Short mmCIF file of C-alpha atoms and ligand atoms in Angstrom, two decimals:
data_model
loop_
_atom_site.label_atom_id
_atom_site.label_comp_id
_atom_site.label_asym_id
_atom_site.label_seq_id
_atom_site.Cartn_x
_atom_site.Cartn_y
_atom_site.Cartn_z
CA MET X 1 51.17 12.75 8.49
CA SER X 2 52.37 16.06 8.30
CA LYS X 3 50.09 19.12 9.08
CA ARG X 4 48.46 20.68 5.89
CA LYS X 5 49.14 24.55 5.13
CA LEU X 6 46.36 27.01 5.30
CA LEU X 7 45.84 29.66 2.39
CA CYS X 8 43.36 32.26 3.12
CA VAL X 9 41.79 34.18 0.04
CA ILE X 10 39.76 37.36 0.80
CA LEU X 11 38.19 38.24 -2.61
CA ALA X 12 37.85 42.26 -2.27
CA ALA X 13 37.92 43.16 -6.36
CA GLY X 14 34.54 43.64 -7.21
CA LYS X 15 33.25 46.63 -8.48
CA GLY X 16 30.49 46.98 -6.03
CA THR X 17 28.14 48.73 -8.13
CA ARG X 18 25.16 48.67 -5.97
CA MET X 19 26.58 50.63 -3.43
CA LYS X 20 26.81 53.55 -5.72
CA SER X 21 30.04 54.82 -3.86
CA LYS X 22 33.22 56.40 -5.40
CA LEU X 23 34.99 54.28 -2.22
CA PRO X 24 35.14 50.67 -2.82
CA LYS X 25 32.86 48.57 -1.23
CA VAL X 26 35.34 46.55 1.52
CA LEU X 27 36.39 49.85 2.47
CA HIS X 28 32.66 50.74 3.84
CA PRO X 29 33.13 50.57 7.56
CA VAL X 30 30.89 48.69 9.78
CA ALA X 31 31.25 49.46 13.39
CA GLY X 32 33.91 51.83 12.39
CA ILE X 33 36.40 49.79 10.81
CA PRO X 34 36.44 48.96 6.98
CA MET X 35 34.34 45.46 5.90
CA LEU X 36 37.98 44.29 4.64
CA GLY X 37 39.12 44.59 7.91
CA HIS X 38 37.00 42.63 9.97
CA VAL X 39 37.55 39.66 6.88
CA MET X 40 41.03 39.86 7.35
CA ARG X 41 40.97 39.99 11.26
CA ALA X 42 38.82 36.71 10.97
CA ALA X 43 41.59 35.23 8.88
CA ARG X 44 44.45 36.30 10.97
CA ASP X 45 42.76 34.58 13.81
CA LEU X 46 42.35 31.37 11.88
CA GLY X 47 46.60 31.17 11.96
CA PRO X 48 47.14 30.74 8.35
CA ASP X 49 50.51 30.44 6.67
CA GLN X 50 49.28 32.97 4.20
CA ILE X 51 46.51 35.31 3.60
CA VAL X 52 46.07 36.85 0.26
CA VAL X 53 43.72 39.50 -0.68
CA VAL X 54 42.32 40.18 -4.40
CA VAL X 55 42.27 43.68 -5.35
CA GLY X 56 40.45 44.67 -8.60
CA PRO X 57 42.18 47.65 -10.83
CA GLY X 58 42.28 51.00 -9.44
CA GLN X 59 41.86 49.92 -6.15
CA GLU X 60 45.17 51.03 -4.83
CA ASP X 61 43.60 52.31 -1.80
CA VAL X 62 42.22 48.63 -0.87
CA ALA X 63 45.81 47.15 -1.40
CA THR X 64 47.06 50.09 0.68
CA TYR X 65 44.47 48.78 3.50
CA ALA X 66 45.28 45.45 3.17
CA ALA X 67 49.00 45.70 3.89
CA PRO X 68 51.16 43.95 5.55
CA HIS X 69 48.94 41.01 3.62
CA ASP X 70 50.05 40.23 -0.23
CA THR X 71 47.56 41.41 -2.60
CA VAL X 72 46.84 40.14 -6.05
CA LEU X 73 45.31 42.09 -8.72
CA GLN X 74 42.40 40.54 -10.65
CA ALA X 75 42.87 42.59 -14.02
CA GLN X 76 39.31 42.28 -15.03
CA GLN X 77 36.55 41.77 -12.46
CA LEU X 78 34.87 38.66 -14.38
CA GLY X 79 33.36 36.87 -11.09
CA THR X 80 34.20 35.08 -8.02
CA GLY X 81 35.98 31.85 -9.91
CA HIS X 82 38.00 34.07 -11.74
CA ALA X 83 39.19 36.02 -9.01
CA VAL X 84 40.09 32.86 -6.99
CA ARG X 85 41.90 31.87 -9.87
CA SER X 86 43.79 35.04 -10.36
CA ALA X 87 45.26 34.53 -6.75
CA LEU X 88 46.10 31.08 -7.05
CA VAL X 89 47.19 30.66 -11.02
CA GLY X 90 51.20 29.75 -10.92
CA ARG X 91 50.95 28.98 -6.96
CA ASP X 92 52.41 25.56 -5.78
CA LEU X 93 49.70 24.48 -3.62
CA THR X 94 51.17 21.17 -2.60
CA GLY X 95 49.46 19.96 0.73
CA THR X 96 47.38 23.19 1.06
CA ASP X 97 43.95 24.10 1.83
CA VAL X 98 42.63 27.24 0.67
CA LEU X 99 39.89 29.22 2.64
CA VAL X 100 37.82 31.36 0.34
CA LEU X 101 36.49 34.35 2.42
CA PHE X 102 34.42 37.35 0.73
CA GLY X 103 35.11 40.86 1.17
CA ASP X 104 31.99 41.65 1.73
CA VAL X 105 30.69 39.16 4.43
CA PRO X 106 32.49 41.11 7.31
CA LEU X 107 30.86 39.19 10.59
CA VAL X 108 32.08 35.91 10.07
CA PRO X 109 32.33 34.22 13.71
CA MET X 110 35.45 32.15 14.76
CA VAL X 111 33.44 29.54 16.14
CA ASP X 112 31.69 28.79 12.64
CA LEU X 113 34.86 28.94 10.83
CA SER X 114 36.45 26.38 13.13
CA HIS X 115 33.30 24.08 12.42
CA LEU X 116 34.49 24.95 8.44
CA CYS X 117 37.52 23.80 9.06
CA ASP X 118 37.28 20.53 11.38
CA GLN X 119 34.37 19.03 8.77
CA HIS X 120 37.02 19.76 5.68
CA ALA X 121 39.53 17.61 7.58
CA ARG X 122 37.12 15.30 8.93
CA ALA X 123 35.25 14.35 5.84
CA LYS X 124 38.47 14.91 3.25
CA SER X 125 36.13 16.32 0.73
CA ASN X 126 37.47 18.27 -1.61
CA VAL X 127 35.11 21.41 -1.64
CA THR X 128 33.61 22.10 2.07
CA ILE X 129 30.80 25.01 2.38
CA MET X 130 29.60 27.08 4.69
CA ALA X 131 25.90 27.35 4.36
CA MET X 132 23.15 29.22 5.97
CA ILE X 133 19.39 29.41 6.44
CA PRO X 134 18.63 33.16 6.01
CA ASP X 135 15.28 34.55 6.56
CA ASN X 136 15.23 36.26 2.97
CA PRO X 137 17.48 33.93 0.81
CA THR X 138 16.88 36.76 -1.89
CA GLY X 139 20.87 37.20 -3.98
CA TYR X 140 22.38 34.12 -2.46
CA GLY X 141 23.15 31.01 -4.40
CA ARG X 142 21.05 27.89 -3.46
CA LEU X 143 22.65 24.49 -2.62
CA ILE X 144 21.58 21.44 -4.14
CA THR X 145 22.12 18.73 -1.83
CA THR X 146 21.84 14.66 -1.52
CA ALA X 147 20.33 12.95 1.43
CA LYS X 148 23.67 11.50 2.54
CA GLY X 149 24.64 15.31 2.88
CA GLU X 150 26.51 16.02 -0.24
CA VAL X 151 26.58 19.08 -2.29
CA THR X 152 25.96 18.51 -5.90
CA ALA X 153 25.57 22.31 -7.20
CA ILE X 154 25.08 26.03 -6.22
CA VAL X 155 22.84 27.71 -8.20
CA GLU X 156 22.98 31.15 -8.22
CA GLU X 157 19.27 32.71 -7.92
CA LEU X 158 19.20 34.38 -11.55
CA ASP X 159 19.85 31.12 -12.80
CA CYS X 160 17.56 29.02 -10.06
CA THR X 161 14.10 26.99 -11.96
CA PRO X 162 11.11 28.39 -9.64
CA PRO X 163 11.48 25.18 -7.44
CA GLN X 164 15.17 25.82 -6.56
CA ARG X 165 14.16 29.03 -5.62
CA ASP X 166 12.20 27.84 -2.85
CA ILE X 167 15.13 26.25 -1.03
CA ARG X 168 16.17 27.89 1.64
CA LEU X 169 19.94 26.45 2.16
CA CYS X 170 22.11 29.00 0.82
CA TRP X 171 25.67 29.78 0.46
CA SER X 172 27.07 32.06 2.79
CA GLY X 173 30.57 32.93 0.38
CA VAL X 174 32.76 30.81 2.73
CA MET X 175 34.50 28.25 0.75
CA MET X 176 37.20 25.68 1.36
CA PHE X 177 39.01 23.54 -0.94
CA ARG X 178 41.78 21.01 -0.94
CA SER X 179 44.26 22.56 -3.41
CA GLU X 180 45.01 18.88 -5.42
CA GLY X 181 43.73 19.38 -8.95
CA LEU X 182 42.46 23.05 -7.86
CA ASN X 183 44.19 25.15 -10.30
CA ASP X 184 42.98 22.84 -13.01
CA GLN X 185 39.65 22.71 -12.06
CA LEU X 186 39.17 26.64 -11.55
CA ALA X 187 40.63 27.12 -15.38
CA ARG X 188 37.61 24.96 -16.19
CA ILE X 189 34.85 26.97 -14.84
CA GLU X 190 32.94 28.60 -17.71
CA ASN X 191 30.84 31.99 -17.82
CA LYS X 192 27.38 30.14 -19.43
CA ASN X 193 25.05 31.53 -16.92
CA ALA X 194 22.72 34.61 -16.41
CA LYS X 195 25.32 37.09 -15.62
CA SER X 196 28.19 35.69 -18.21
CA GLU X 197 30.90 35.89 -15.11
CA TYR X 198 32.98 33.16 -14.11
CA TYR X 199 31.19 31.50 -10.85
CA LEU X 200 33.26 30.16 -7.96
CA THR X 201 29.90 27.94 -7.25
CA ASP X 202 30.77 25.89 -10.18
CA MET X 203 33.38 24.42 -8.76
CA VAL X 204 31.15 21.94 -6.73
CA THR X 205 30.16 20.75 -10.31
CA ILE X 206 33.61 20.53 -11.34
CA ALA X 207 35.07 18.76 -8.53
CA GLY X 208 31.99 16.48 -8.49
CA ALA X 209 32.60 15.59 -11.80
CA ASP X 210 36.05 14.87 -11.50
CA GLY X 211 34.77 12.30 -8.55
CA GLY X 212 35.78 14.75 -5.63
CA THR X 213 33.34 15.19 -2.96
CA CYS X 214 31.69 18.72 -1.66
CA THR X 215 30.08 18.75 2.08
CA TYR X 216 28.84 21.36 4.11
CA VAL X 217 28.00 22.60 7.43
CA VAL X 218 25.79 25.07 8.20
CA ALA X 219 26.46 28.39 10.16
CA GLY X 220 25.22 29.03 13.57
CA ASP X 221 23.04 32.11 12.71
CA ALA X 222 22.49 33.01 9.31
CA GLN X 223 22.98 36.69 10.31
CA ASP X 224 26.36 36.57 10.76
CA PHE X 225 27.00 35.97 7.48
CA GLN X 226 24.79 38.80 5.79
CA GLY X 227 26.54 39.62 2.92
CA VAL X 228 26.63 43.41 1.67
CA ASN X 229 25.69 44.27 -1.50
CA ASP X 230 23.78 47.71 -1.23
CA ARG X 231 23.42 50.14 1.63
CA SER X 232 20.28 48.66 3.35
CA GLN X 233 22.47 45.44 3.82
CA LEU X 234 25.50 47.68 5.37
CA ALA X 235 23.03 49.04 7.90
CA LEU X 236 21.88 45.45 8.62
CA VAL X 237 25.18 44.26 9.34
CA GLU X 238 26.02 47.48 11.26
CA ASN X 239 22.84 46.67 13.35
CA ARG X 240 23.79 43.26 13.84
CA LEU X 241 27.40 43.90 14.99
CA GLN X 242 26.38 46.69 17.26
CA HIS X 243 24.18 44.31 19.15
CA LYS X 244 27.15 41.77 19.27
CA LEU X 245 29.44 44.70 20.61
CA ARG X 246 26.75 45.60 23.29
CA GLN X 247 26.03 42.35 24.33
CA LEU X 248 29.88 41.77 24.86
CA VAL X 249 30.80 45.33 27.10
CA MET X 250 27.59 44.33 29.41
CA LYS X 251 28.68 40.74 29.91
CA ASN X 252 32.24 42.31 30.70
CA GLY X 253 30.72 44.54 33.17
CA ALA X 254 29.45 48.17 31.94
CA THR X 255 26.32 49.59 32.31
CA LEU X 256 24.17 50.54 29.30
CA ILE X 257 21.09 52.15 30.20
CA ASP X 258 19.69 52.01 26.75
CA PRO X 259 21.82 49.64 24.52
CA THR X 260 19.90 50.70 21.38
CA THR X 261 21.22 53.97 22.00
CA VAL X 262 25.04 53.47 22.43
CA TYR X 263 27.11 53.10 19.00
CA LEU X 264 30.67 51.36 19.74
CA SER X 265 33.77 50.44 16.97
CA GLY X 266 35.06 47.22 16.49
CA ASP X 267 37.89 48.37 18.80
CA THR X 268 36.24 50.00 21.76
CA GLN X 269 37.65 49.02 25.14
CA ILE X 270 35.10 49.14 27.96
CA GLY X 271 36.16 48.34 31.78
CA GLN X 272 34.04 47.06 34.68
CA ASP X 273 31.55 49.27 36.30
CA VAL X 274 31.52 52.01 33.56
CA VAL X 275 28.14 53.78 32.95
CA VAL X 276 27.18 54.87 29.68
CA GLU X 277 23.84 56.87 29.87
CA PRO X 278 21.53 57.16 26.23
CA ASN X 279 22.66 58.44 23.17
CA VAL X 280 26.32 57.92 23.09
CA PHE X 281 28.59 57.56 20.13
CA ILE X 282 31.96 55.88 19.98
CA GLY X 283 34.00 56.25 17.29
CA PRO X 284 37.33 54.35 16.58
CA GLU X 285 40.62 54.16 19.00
CA VAL X 286 38.63 54.72 22.63
CA ILE X 287 39.42 52.92 25.73
CA ILE X 288 37.42 53.46 28.82
CA GLU X 289 38.79 52.31 31.97
CA ASN X 290 36.82 50.80 35.03
CA GLY X 291 34.35 53.24 36.97
CA VAL X 292 34.37 55.83 34.03
CA ILE X 293 30.71 57.86 33.67
CA ILE X 294 29.64 58.75 30.41
CA HIS X 295 26.64 61.23 30.61
CA ALA X 296 24.09 61.57 27.83
CA ASN X 297 24.66 62.48 24.51
CA CYS X 298 28.36 62.25 23.99
CA TYR X 299 30.38 62.12 20.66
CA LEU X 300 34.07 60.16 21.36
CA GLU X 301 36.61 59.41 19.27
CA GLY X 302 40.72 58.59 20.10
CA VAL X 303 40.35 59.43 23.54
CA THR X 304 41.27 57.11 26.85
CA LEU X 305 39.25 57.87 29.69
CA ARG X 306 40.88 56.67 32.65
CA THR X 307 39.73 55.27 35.95
CA GLY X 308 36.77 57.13 37.58
CA ALA X 309 36.73 60.01 34.88
CA GLU X 310 33.29 61.40 34.66
CA ILE X 311 32.42 63.11 31.31
CA GLY X 312 29.02 65.09 29.91
CA PRO X 313 26.06 65.46 29.06
CA TYR X 314 26.70 66.84 25.45
CA VAL X 315 30.54 66.53 25.50
CA ARG X 316 32.71 66.32 22.29
CA ILE X 317 35.82 64.38 22.11
CA ARG X 318 38.08 64.40 19.08
CA PRO X 319 41.40 62.30 18.71
CA GLY X 320 44.59 62.48 20.47
CA THR X 321 42.81 62.74 24.22
CA ASP X 322 43.43 61.24 27.26
CA VAL X 323 41.45 62.32 30.21
CA GLY X 324 43.18 61.34 33.51
CA GLN X 325 42.02 59.43 36.50
CA GLU X 326 38.63 60.72 37.87
CA ALA X 327 39.02 63.81 35.86
CA VAL X 328 35.65 65.69 34.94
CA ILE X 329 34.71 67.37 32.20
CA ALA X 330 31.21 69.28 32.65
CA ASN X 331 28.75 69.57 29.59
CA PHE X 332 28.77 71.47 26.59
CA VAL X 333 32.60 70.78 26.04
CA GLU X 334 34.63 70.20 23.41
CA VAL X 335 38.25 68.69 23.60
CA LYS X 336 40.61 67.84 20.87
CA LYS X 337 44.49 66.63 21.13
CA SER X 338 44.76 67.48 24.83
CA THR X 339 45.67 65.81 28.19
CA PHE X 340 44.11 66.04 31.55
CA ALA X 341 46.14 64.81 34.48
CA ALA X 342 44.44 63.14 37.40
CA HIS X 343 41.31 65.32 39.00
CA ALA X 344 41.55 68.10 36.31
CA LYS X 345 38.37 69.62 36.01
CA VAL X 346 36.66 71.27 33.04
CA SER X 347 33.53 73.14 33.77
CA GLN X 348 30.59 73.94 31.34
CA PHE X 349 30.75 75.42 27.73
CA CYS X 350 34.79 74.94 27.54
CA CYS X 351 36.80 74.60 24.34
CA VAL X 352 40.24 72.66 25.22
CA VAL X 353 41.84 71.99 22.07
CA ASP X 354 45.93 71.12 21.84
CA ALA X 355 46.22 71.67 25.58
CA ASP X 356 47.44 69.97 28.59
CA ILE X 357 45.67 70.47 31.74
CA GLY X 358 47.82 69.48 35.07
CA ALA X 359 46.49 67.59 37.94
CA TYR X 360 43.25 69.18 40.15
CA ALA X 361 43.70 72.16 37.87
CA ASN X 362 40.49 73.77 37.13
CA LEU X 363 38.94 75.60 33.87
CA GLY X 364 35.93 77.72 34.88
CA ALA X 365 33.10 77.71 32.74
CA GLY X 366 33.44 79.47 29.28
CA THR X 367 37.05 79.05 29.12
CA ILE X 368 38.50 79.04 25.51
CA ILE X 369 41.56 77.78 24.33
CA SER X 370 42.31 80.01 21.36
CA ASN X 371 44.60 77.34 19.29
CA TRP X 372 44.94 79.09 15.74
CA ASP X 373 45.86 82.27 14.50
CA GLY X 374 44.72 81.66 11.10
CA VAL X 375 48.31 80.04 9.98
CA ASN X 376 49.36 78.04 12.63
CA LYS X 377 47.93 76.17 15.47
CA TYR X 378 50.13 76.29 19.48
CA ARG X 379 49.62 74.61 22.36
CA SER X 380 49.13 75.35 25.84
CA HIS X 381 49.97 74.29 29.05
CA ILE X 382 48.04 74.51 32.22
CA ASP X 383 49.88 73.09 35.10
CA ASP X 384 48.88 71.53 38.19
CA PHE X 385 46.50 73.07 40.57
CA ALA X 386 46.38 76.24 38.52
CA PHE X 387 42.69 77.93 38.80
CA VAL X 388 41.49 79.52 35.52
CA GLY X 389 38.61 81.88 35.86
CA GLY X 390 35.19 81.58 33.90
CA ASN X 391 34.99 83.03 30.43
CA SER X 392 38.48 83.41 29.81
CA THR X 393 40.50 83.01 26.47
CA LEU X 394 43.89 81.40 26.41
CA VAL X 395 45.82 82.49 23.35
CA SER X 396 48.25 79.56 22.74
CA PRO X 397 51.07 78.90 23.52
CA VAL X 398 50.91 79.82 26.81
CA LYS X 399 51.78 78.30 30.19
CA ILE X 400 50.12 79.06 33.15
CA GLY X 401 52.10 77.75 36.04
CA ASN X 402 51.76 75.38 39.14
CA SER X 403 49.07 76.82 41.26
CA ALA X 404 48.69 80.22 39.42
CA PHE X 405 45.39 81.70 39.41
CA VAL X 406 43.68 83.59 36.31
CA THR X 407 40.88 85.76 36.78
CA ALA X 408 37.57 85.55 35.07
CA GLY X 409 37.26 86.95 31.90
CA SER X 410 40.71 87.67 31.27
CA VAL X 411 42.37 87.08 27.64
CA ILE X 412 46.06 85.82 28.56
CA THR X 413 48.44 86.36 26.10
CA GLU X 414 51.89 85.75 27.99
CA ASP X 415 52.92 83.26 30.50
CA VAL X 416 51.57 82.94 33.93
CA LYS X 417 54.29 81.97 36.43
CA PRO X 418 53.39 79.74 39.52
CA ASP X 419 51.32 81.22 41.85
CA GLU X 420 50.95 84.65 40.48
CA MET X 421 47.45 85.83 39.71
CA ALA X 422 47.06 87.08 36.17
CA PHE X 423 44.46 90.21 35.32
CA GLY X 424 44.03 89.94 31.37
CA ARG X 425 41.02 92.16 31.56
CA ALA X 426 40.23 96.35 32.10
CA ARG X 427 39.52 97.20 35.86
CA GLN X 428 36.02 97.47 36.66
CA VAL X 429 34.98 101.57 37.32
CA ASN X 430 31.88 102.40 39.20
CA LYS X 431 30.53 106.03 38.74
CA PRO X 432 27.81 107.67 39.86
CA THR X 433 24.69 106.75 37.83
CA SER X 434 23.38 108.76 34.04
CA ASP X 435 20.00 110.29 33.91
CA LYS X 436 19.31 107.46 31.21
CA ALA X 437 19.84 104.91 33.91
CA GLN X 438 17.78 106.51 36.36
CA LEU X 439 14.69 106.85 33.64
CA TYR X 440 15.13 103.19 32.97
CA SER X 441 14.86 102.06 36.57
CA LYS X 442 11.81 104.50 37.33
CA LYS X 443 10.06 103.42 34.38
CA GLN X 444 10.20 99.85 35.61
CA LYS X 445 9.62 100.27 39.59
CA LYS X 446 6.38 101.95 37.98
CA LYS X 447 5.47 98.64 36.27
CA GLY X 448 5.98 96.90 39.40
C1 UD1 V 1 28.20 35.76 -4.14
C2 UD1 V 1 27.91 34.08 -4.54
C3 UD1 V 1 26.44 33.58 -4.08
C4 UD1 V 1 26.58 33.83 -2.43
C5 UD1 V 1 26.72 35.26 -1.86
C6 UD1 V 1 27.09 35.49 -0.48
C7 UD1 V 1 28.80 33.66 -6.86
C8 UD1 V 1 28.96 33.56 -7.93
N1 UD1 V 1 27.92 34.06 -5.97
O1 UD1 V 1 26.97 36.41 -4.38
O2 UD1 V 1 26.45 32.23 -4.18
O3 UD1 V 1 25.12 33.16 -1.95
O4 UD1 V 1 27.96 36.08 -2.47
O5 UD1 V 1 27.10 36.33 0.03
O6 UD1 V 1 29.95 33.66 -6.13
N2 UD1 V 1 34.81 39.46 -6.49
C9 UD1 V 1 35.36 39.81 -7.08
N3 UD1 V 1 35.95 39.74 -8.10
C10 UD1 V 1 34.99 39.54 -8.89
C11 UD1 V 1 33.86 39.09 -8.25
C12 UD1 V 1 33.58 39.75 -7.07
O7 UD1 V 1 36.73 39.85 -5.98
O8 UD1 V 1 35.38 39.82 -10.21
C13 UD1 V 1 34.57 39.64 -4.89
C14 UD1 V 1 33.61 41.04 -4.24
O9 UD1 V 1 34.53 42.08 -4.16
C15 UD1 V 1 32.98 40.34 -3.51
C16 UD1 V 1 32.75 39.00 -3.47
O10 UD1 V 1 33.54 38.48 -4.55
O11 UD1 V 1 33.55 40.31 -1.84
C17 UD1 V 1 31.35 38.33 -3.93
O12 UD1 V 1 31.20 38.97 -4.70
P1 UD1 V 1 29.42 39.66 -5.22
O13 UD1 V 1 29.31 40.51 -6.56
O14 UD1 V 1 29.28 40.28 -4.26
O15 UD1 V 1 28.36 38.51 -5.12
P2 UD1 V 1 27.08 37.88 -4.89
O16 UD1 V 1 26.37 38.56 -6.02
O17 UD1 V 1 26.90 38.41 -3.37
CA1 CA V 2 27.99 39.86 -2.18
#
């Protein structure tokens, strides 16, 4: 028997009215990655033959985000059944299984999807449903089942009778179909319901009327299938994913001193023996190698922290940054698009933007790299072993050579060659004290 093909259809065309947002619902991020990105990754992990994303009119940004996967336009958002029909109409589906995922159900675990696919193949059902038993079933379609474990209908909450509303077994938004007869059945969905929409859930009764079977599996944990229709559900999903991400990094050997105060992104990579103190926000594209220490209250995006680096407390790092092995960035420092070679050291209250700092180089407290002249931005280079004294301003573009020394309080506008010492400040002059100063000290002494 030849292997059946798998086509994944991701529904992302809905208006997302309840989000009250200009941003299409499926582009709202969860752990720094748009919901649709999470769903596409789950689909890809199944290794299907094709993934198709259904987008709505005016949602070019959704289509752009979905690339390189194919997109289909659902010209009018007439319901989930209509959306699947838009994706499949006119397609040759011979020997294909169709898995439908919702762009607003972002956390679907692989283990449940595999379970669904296995059940679909084993039972040879026409429709296989991923069911769940949520603590709060509000808003979900309820499954009407037989004693034999078959599903005879899914009833949307608005269309439920009071006893049906008490049913706890709900549809999660994931459903799988055998393609034989599918397009014909999708065309028979009607919109005679409370919302006058073409519901995908009607496929259960339509397939049943044709003599097909409909079976289900129950999700391991309904929280993984939380749908997002509004901002409070978005927060529930964020919370769930953060919990999972934290558990994973701790399992892999990192210490989070107070896990619930550390926010991670879906793509965060954290090595072993990393210590993260409380109140740390880790945005997208952050890689943290082994042995890194992140002190409290740091905000990181787009940075690689190499083995043994130490940062914080109160450090903000913006994208395009690379912090070398055992480099140190002390408290109250802001960094943007800069590189630090191994053992570089940045002291308190520095601003390091668009700069390359060499190995063992030292920026004293309060060093400012001034990268912008109001029109253009420039880069500066501080070479290995260079020393910049505290409260200096390096006006980019400048080069500070290997082992050069910049005296404290300098404003540096010209390159400093290797081993040179630069004084970018007025010399100190000491004069006999003034009458005023004497008067002042006399007064103070009296008080003392
Ligand atoms: C839907 C289900 C409900 C299920 C729940 C799971 C239906 C009729 N209801 O309800 O049984 O328990 O999800 O979370 O299917 N979409 C389109 N085109 C449309 C309409 C929707 O692509 O015309 C997409 C949306 O972008 C969304 C998904 O389909 O990703 C679900 O639509 P939504 O309106 O959120 O359905 P729910 O009311 O949550
Ligand atoms: Ca939904």
